[in-house]
PDB file of C-alpha atoms in Angstrom:
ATOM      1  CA  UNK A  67      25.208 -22.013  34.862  1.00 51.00           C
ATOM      2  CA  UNK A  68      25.651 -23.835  31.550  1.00 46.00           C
ATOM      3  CA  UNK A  69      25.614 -20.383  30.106  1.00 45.00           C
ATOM      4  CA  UNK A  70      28.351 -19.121  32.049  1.00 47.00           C
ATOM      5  CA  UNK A  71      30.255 -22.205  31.321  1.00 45.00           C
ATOM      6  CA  UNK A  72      29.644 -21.665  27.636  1.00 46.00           C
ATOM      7  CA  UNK A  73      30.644 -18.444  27.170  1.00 45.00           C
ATOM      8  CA  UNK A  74      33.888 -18.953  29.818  1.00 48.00           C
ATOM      9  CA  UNK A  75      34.938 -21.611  27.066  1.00 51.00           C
ATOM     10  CA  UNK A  76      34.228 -19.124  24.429  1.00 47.00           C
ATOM     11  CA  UNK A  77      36.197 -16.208  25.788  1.00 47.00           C
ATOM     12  CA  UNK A  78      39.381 -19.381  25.820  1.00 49.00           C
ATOM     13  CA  UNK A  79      39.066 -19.578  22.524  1.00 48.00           C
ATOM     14  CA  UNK A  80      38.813 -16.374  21.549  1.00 47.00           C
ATOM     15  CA  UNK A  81      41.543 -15.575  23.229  1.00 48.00           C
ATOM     16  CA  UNK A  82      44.007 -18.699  21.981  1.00 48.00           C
ATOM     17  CA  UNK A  83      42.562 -17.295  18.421  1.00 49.00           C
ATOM     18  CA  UNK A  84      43.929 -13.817  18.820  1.00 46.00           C
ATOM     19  CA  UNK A  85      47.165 -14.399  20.587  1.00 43.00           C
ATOM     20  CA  UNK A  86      49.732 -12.852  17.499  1.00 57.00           C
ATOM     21  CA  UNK A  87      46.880 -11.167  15.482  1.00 72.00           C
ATOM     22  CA  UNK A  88      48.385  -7.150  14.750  1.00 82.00           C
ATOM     23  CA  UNK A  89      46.075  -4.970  12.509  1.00 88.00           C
ATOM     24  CA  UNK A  90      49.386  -4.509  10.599  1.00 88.00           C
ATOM     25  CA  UNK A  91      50.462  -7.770   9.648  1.00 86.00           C
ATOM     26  CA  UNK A  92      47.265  -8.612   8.517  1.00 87.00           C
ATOM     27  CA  UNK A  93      47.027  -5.995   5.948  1.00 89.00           C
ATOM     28  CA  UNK A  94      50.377  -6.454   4.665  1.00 88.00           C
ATOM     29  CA  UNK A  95      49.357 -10.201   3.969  1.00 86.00           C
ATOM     30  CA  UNK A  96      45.790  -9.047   2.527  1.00 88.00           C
ATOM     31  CA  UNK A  97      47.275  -6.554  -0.188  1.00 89.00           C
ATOM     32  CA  UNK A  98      50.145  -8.721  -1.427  1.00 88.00           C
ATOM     33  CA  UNK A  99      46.930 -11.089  -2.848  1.00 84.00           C
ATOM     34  CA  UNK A 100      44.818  -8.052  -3.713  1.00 84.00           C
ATOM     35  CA  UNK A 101      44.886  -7.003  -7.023  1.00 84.00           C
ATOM     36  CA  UNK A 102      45.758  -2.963  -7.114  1.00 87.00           C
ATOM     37  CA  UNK A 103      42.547  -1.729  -8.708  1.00 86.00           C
ATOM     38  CA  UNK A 104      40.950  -3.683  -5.578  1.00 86.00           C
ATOM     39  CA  UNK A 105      43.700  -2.235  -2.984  1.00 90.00           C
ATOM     40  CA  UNK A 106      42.379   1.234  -4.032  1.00 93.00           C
ATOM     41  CA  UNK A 107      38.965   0.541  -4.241  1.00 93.00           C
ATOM     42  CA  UNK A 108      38.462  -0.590  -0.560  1.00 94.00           C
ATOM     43  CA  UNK A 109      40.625   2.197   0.655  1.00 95.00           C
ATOM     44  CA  UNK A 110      38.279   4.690  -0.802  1.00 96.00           C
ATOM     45  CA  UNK A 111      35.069   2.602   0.151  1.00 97.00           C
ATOM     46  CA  UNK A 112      36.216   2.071   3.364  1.00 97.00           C
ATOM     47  CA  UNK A 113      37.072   6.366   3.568  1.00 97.00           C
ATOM     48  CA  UNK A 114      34.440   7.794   1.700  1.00 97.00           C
ATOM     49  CA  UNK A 115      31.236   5.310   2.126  1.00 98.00           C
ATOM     50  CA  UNK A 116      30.595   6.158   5.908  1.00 98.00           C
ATOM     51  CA  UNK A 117      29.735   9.524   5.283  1.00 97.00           C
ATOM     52  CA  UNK A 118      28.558   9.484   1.886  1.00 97.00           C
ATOM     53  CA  UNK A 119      25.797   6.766   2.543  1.00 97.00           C
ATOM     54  CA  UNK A 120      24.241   8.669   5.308  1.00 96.00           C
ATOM     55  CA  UNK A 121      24.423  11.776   3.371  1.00 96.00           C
ATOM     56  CA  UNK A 122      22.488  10.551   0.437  1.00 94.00           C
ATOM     57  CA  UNK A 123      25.103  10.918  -1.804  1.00 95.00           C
ATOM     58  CA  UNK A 124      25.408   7.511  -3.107  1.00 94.00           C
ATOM     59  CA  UNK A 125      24.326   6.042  -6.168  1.00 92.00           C
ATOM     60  CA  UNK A 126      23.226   2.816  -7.415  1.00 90.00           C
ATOM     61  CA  UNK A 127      26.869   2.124  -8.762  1.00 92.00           C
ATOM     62  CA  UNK A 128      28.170   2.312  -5.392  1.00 94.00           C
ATOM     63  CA  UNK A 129      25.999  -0.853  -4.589  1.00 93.00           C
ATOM     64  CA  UNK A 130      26.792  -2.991  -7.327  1.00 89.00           C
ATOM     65  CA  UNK A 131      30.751  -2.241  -7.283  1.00 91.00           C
ATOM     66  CA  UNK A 132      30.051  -3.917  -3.486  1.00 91.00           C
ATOM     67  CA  UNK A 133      28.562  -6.543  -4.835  1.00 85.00           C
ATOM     68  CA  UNK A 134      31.036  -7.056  -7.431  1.00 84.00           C
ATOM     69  CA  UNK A 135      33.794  -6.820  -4.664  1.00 87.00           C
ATOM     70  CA  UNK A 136      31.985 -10.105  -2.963  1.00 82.00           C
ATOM     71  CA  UNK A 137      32.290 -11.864  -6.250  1.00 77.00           C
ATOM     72  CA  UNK A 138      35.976 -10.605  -7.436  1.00 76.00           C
ATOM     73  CA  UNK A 139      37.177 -11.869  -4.089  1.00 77.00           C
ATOM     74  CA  UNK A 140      35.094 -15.180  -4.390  1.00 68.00           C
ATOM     75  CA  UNK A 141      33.667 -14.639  -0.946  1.00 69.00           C
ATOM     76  CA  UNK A 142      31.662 -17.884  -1.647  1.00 55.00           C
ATOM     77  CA  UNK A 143      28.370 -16.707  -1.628  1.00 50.00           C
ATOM     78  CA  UNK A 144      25.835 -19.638  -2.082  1.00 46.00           C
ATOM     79  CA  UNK A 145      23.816 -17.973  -4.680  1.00 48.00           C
ATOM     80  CA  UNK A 146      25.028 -17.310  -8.348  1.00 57.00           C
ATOM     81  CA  UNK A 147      26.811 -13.517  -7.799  1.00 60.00           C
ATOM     82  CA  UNK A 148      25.565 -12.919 -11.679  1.00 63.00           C
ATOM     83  CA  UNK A 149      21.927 -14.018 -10.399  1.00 68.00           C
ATOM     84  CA  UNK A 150      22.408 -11.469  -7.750  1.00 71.00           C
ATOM     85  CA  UNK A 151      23.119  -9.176  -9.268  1.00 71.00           C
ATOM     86  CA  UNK A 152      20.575  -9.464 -12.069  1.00 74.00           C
ATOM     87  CA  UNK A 153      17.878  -9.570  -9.143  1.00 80.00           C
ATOM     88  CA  UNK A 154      19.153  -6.707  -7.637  1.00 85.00           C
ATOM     89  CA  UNK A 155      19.135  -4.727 -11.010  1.00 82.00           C
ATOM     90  CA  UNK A 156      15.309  -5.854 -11.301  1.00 88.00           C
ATOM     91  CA  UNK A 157      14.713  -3.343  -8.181  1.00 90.00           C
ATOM     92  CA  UNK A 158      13.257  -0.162  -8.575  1.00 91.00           C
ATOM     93  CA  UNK A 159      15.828   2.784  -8.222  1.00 90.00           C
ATOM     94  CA  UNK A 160      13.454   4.544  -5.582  1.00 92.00           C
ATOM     95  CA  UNK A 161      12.782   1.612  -3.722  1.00 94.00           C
ATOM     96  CA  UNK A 162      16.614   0.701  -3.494  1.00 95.00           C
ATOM     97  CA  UNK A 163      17.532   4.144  -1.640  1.00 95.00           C
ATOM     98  CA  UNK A 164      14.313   3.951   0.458  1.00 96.00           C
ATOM     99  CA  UNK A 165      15.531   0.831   1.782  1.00 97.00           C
ATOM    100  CA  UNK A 166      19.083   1.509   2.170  1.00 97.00           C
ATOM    101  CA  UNK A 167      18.478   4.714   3.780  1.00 97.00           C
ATOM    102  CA  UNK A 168      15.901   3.307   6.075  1.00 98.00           C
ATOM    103  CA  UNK A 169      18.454   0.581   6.484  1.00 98.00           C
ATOM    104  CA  UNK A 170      20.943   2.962   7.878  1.00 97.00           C
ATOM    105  CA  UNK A 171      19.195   4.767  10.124  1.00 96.00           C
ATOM    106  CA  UNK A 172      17.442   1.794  12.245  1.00 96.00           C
ATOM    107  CA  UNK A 173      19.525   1.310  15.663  1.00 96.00           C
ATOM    108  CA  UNK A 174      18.863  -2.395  16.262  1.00 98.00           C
ATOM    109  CA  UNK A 175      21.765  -4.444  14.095  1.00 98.00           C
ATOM    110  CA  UNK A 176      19.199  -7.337  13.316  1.00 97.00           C
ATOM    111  CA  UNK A 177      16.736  -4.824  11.914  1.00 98.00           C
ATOM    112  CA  UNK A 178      18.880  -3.138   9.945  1.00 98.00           C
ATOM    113  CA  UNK A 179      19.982  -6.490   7.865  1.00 98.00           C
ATOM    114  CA  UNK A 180      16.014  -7.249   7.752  1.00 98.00           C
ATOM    115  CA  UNK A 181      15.692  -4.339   6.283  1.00 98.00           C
ATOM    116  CA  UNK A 182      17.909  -4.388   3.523  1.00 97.00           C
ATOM    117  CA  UNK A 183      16.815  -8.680   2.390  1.00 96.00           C
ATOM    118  CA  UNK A 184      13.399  -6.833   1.387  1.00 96.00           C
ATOM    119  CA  UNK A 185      15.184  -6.002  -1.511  1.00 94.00           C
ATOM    120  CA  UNK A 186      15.314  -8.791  -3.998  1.00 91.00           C
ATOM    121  CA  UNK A 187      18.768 -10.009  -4.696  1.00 88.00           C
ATOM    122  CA  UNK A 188      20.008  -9.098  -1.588  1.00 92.00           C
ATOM    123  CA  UNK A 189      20.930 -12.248   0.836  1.00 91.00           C
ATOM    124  CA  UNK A 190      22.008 -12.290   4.462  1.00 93.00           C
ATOM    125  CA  UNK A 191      25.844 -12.246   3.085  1.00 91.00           C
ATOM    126  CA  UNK A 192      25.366  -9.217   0.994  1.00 92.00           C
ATOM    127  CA  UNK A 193      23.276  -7.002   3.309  1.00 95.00           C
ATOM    128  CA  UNK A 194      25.765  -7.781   6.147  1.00 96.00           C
ATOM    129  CA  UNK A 195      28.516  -6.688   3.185  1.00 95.00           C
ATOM    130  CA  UNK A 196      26.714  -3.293   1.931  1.00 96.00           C
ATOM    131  CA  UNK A 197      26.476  -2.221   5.895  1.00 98.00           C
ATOM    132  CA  UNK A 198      30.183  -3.206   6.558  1.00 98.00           C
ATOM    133  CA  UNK A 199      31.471  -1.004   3.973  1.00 98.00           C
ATOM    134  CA  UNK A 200      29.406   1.942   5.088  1.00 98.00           C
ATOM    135  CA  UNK A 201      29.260   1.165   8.921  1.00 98.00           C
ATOM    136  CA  UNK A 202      33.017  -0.623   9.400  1.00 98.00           C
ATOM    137  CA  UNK A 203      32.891  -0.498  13.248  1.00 97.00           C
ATOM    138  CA  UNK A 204      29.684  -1.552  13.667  1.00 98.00           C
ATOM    139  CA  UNK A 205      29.143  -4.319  11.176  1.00 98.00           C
ATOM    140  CA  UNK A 206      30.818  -7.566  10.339  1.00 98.00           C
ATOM    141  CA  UNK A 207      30.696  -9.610   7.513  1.00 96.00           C
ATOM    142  CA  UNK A 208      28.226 -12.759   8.098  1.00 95.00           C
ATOM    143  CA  UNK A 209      29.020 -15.272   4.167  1.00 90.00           C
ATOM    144  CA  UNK A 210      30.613 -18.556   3.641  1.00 87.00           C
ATOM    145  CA  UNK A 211      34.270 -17.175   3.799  1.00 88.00           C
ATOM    146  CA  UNK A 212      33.709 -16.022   7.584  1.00 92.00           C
ATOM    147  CA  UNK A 213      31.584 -18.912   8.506  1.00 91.00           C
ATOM    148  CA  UNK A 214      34.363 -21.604   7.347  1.00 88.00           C
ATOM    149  CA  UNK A 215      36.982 -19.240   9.279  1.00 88.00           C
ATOM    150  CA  UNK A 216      35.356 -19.062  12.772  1.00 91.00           C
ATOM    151  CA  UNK A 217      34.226 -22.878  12.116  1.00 90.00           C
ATOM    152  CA  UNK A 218      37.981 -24.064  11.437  1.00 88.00           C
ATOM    153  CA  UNK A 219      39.052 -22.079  14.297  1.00 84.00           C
ATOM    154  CA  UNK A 220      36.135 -23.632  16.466  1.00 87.00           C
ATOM    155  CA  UNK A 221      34.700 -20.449  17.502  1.00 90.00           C
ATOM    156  CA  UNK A 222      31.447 -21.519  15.622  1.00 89.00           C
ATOM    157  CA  UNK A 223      29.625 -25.272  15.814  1.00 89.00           C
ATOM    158  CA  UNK A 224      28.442 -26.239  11.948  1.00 86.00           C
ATOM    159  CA  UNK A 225      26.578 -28.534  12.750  1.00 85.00           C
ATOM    160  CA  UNK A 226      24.591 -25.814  14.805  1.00 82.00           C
ATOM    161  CA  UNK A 227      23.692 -23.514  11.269  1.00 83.00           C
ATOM    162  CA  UNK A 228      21.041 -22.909   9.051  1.00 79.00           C
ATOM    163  CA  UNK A 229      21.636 -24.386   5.713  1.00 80.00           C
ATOM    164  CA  UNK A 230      21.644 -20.406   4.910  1.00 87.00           C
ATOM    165  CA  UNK A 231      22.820 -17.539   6.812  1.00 92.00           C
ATOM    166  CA  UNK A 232      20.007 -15.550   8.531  1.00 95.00           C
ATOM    167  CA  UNK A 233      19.563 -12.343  10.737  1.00 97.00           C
ATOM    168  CA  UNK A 234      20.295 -14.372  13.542  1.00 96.00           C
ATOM    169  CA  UNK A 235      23.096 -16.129  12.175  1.00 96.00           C
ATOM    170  CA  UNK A 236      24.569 -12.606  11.992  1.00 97.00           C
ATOM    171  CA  UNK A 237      24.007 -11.438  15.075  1.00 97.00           C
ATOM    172  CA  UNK A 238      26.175 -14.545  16.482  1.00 95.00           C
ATOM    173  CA  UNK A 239      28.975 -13.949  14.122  1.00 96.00           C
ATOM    174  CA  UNK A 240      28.685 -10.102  15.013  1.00 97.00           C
ATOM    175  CA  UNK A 241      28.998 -11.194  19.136  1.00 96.00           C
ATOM    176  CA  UNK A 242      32.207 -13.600  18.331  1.00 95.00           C
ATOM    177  CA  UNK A 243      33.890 -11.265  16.102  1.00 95.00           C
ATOM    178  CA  UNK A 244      33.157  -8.590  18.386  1.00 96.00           C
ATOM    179  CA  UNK A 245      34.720 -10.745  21.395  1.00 93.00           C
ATOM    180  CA  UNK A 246      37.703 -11.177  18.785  1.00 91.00           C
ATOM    181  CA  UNK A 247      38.211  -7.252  18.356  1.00 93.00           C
ATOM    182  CA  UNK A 248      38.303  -6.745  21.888  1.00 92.00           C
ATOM    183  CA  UNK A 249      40.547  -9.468  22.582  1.00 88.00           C
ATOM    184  CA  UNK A 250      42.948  -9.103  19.902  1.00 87.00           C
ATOM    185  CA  UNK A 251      42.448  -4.942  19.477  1.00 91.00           C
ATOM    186  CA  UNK A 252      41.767  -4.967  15.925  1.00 93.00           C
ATOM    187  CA  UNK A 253      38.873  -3.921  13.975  1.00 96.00           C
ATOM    188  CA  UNK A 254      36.115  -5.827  12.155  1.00 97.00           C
ATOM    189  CA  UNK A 255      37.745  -4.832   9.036  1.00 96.00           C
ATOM    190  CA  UNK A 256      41.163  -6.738  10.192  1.00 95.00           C
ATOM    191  CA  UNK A 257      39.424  -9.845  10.812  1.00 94.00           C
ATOM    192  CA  UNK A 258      37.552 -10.269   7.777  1.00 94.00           C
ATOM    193  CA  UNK A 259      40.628  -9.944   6.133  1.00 93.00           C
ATOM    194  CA  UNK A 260      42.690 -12.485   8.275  1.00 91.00           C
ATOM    195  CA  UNK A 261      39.406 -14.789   7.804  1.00 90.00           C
ATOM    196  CA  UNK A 262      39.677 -14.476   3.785  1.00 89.00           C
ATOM    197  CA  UNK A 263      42.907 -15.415   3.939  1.00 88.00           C
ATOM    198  CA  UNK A 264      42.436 -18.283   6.281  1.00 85.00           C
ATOM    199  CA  UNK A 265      40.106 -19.386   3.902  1.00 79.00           C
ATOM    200  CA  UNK A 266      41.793 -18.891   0.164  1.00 74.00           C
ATOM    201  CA  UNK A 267      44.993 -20.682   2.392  1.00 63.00           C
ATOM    202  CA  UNK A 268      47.642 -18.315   1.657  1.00 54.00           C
ATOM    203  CA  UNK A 269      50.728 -18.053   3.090  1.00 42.00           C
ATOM    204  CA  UNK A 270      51.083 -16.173   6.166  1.00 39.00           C
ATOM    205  CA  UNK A 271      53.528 -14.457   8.973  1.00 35.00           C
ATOM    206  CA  UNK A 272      53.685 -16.515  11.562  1.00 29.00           C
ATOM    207  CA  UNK A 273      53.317 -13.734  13.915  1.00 34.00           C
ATOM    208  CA  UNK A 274      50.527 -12.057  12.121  1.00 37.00           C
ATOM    209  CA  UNK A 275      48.072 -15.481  11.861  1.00 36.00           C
ATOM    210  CA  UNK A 276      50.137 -18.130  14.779  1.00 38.00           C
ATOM    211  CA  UNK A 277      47.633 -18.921  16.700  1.00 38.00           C
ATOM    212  CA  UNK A 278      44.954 -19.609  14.186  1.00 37.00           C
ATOM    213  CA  UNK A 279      46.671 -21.715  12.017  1.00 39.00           C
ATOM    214  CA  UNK A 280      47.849 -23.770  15.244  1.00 36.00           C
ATOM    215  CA  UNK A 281      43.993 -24.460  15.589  1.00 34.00           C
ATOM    216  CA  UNK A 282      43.770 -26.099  12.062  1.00 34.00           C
TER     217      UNK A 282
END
């Protein structure tokens, strides 16, 4: 019963949260604060990286411009970005496509982001990043800039968090962003954006972010 009465006061808030959200208006907002080498460079991750991952036809530079992406954006990742990524480079080439492949092909969501923090350098925020950009409808976002958005909008308790994000931190930011795409009928890519802009506090259309910034 508590359960139920949980997740009926969940669905309320999602629902209060994604009253005047529109796919639209949120990417209008997110590209006026993107720089236009960025603008381009998600547009073609976004298009090309779902079939070129699970062809094989990646390379290591496709990794790191991710990576690079989460620090450009100062996505807030706990760790040093420039320690990241020197970890990461310490990986063996081999081992970084064995993993990513194997990665992409496991079913089970929590798997897959276990499967990619084997490789050093890679934290809970970045492996949920990597599989975003290469599996959009299937995988959110899970770092600091997400975490402060669903907090402020009290779709997530902070007191209730690992001092780090972990696979199971994931999966419970997957299920409410997942209730928030149904709800709302936008994609995980549209609130990730509205969420970075919640949190970098820029100005917004009323109609495209209302109901969140009511919440504050």
């Amino acid at each position: 019963m508590a359960k139920d009465a949980s997740r009926k006061n969940m669905s309320k808030k999602v629902n209060e949260c994604t009253m005047e959200l529109d796919s639209e208006t949120i990417a209008g907002e997110y590209f006026d604060h993107l720089q236009y080498d960025f603008i381009e460079w998600e547009k073609h991750a976004f298009n090309k990286f779902p079939e070129k991952f699970p062809e094989g036809r990646y390379g290591i530079n496709d990794l790191f411009q991710i990576l690079l992406w989460a620090e450009e954006l100062e996505r807030g990742y706990q760790d040093s970005a420039i320690e990241d990524l020197f970890f990461f480079s310490q990986n063996d080439l081999h081992s970084v496509k064995s993993t990513v492949d194997r990665a992409i092909n496991q079913s089970d969501l929590e798997k897959q982001i276990e499967t990619l923090i084997e490789l050093d350098g890679i934290s809970v925020p970045l492996a949920s990043s990597i599989l975003h950009f290469i599996q959009p409808d299937r995988h959110v976002i899970c770092d600091s800039t997400v975490l402060k958005g669903l907090i402020d909008v009290r779709l997530m308790d902070a007191d209730r968090l690992p001092g780090r994000p972990t696979p199971e931190t994931y999966l419970q930011v997957r299920q409410i962003c997942k209730d928030l795409s149904e709800t709302a009928g936008i994609s995980f890519i549209d609130i990730d954006r509205a969420l970075w802009l919640h949190k970098h506090n820029k100005k917004w259309n009323l109609s495209g972010m209302e109901a969140i910034e009511r919440l504050d």
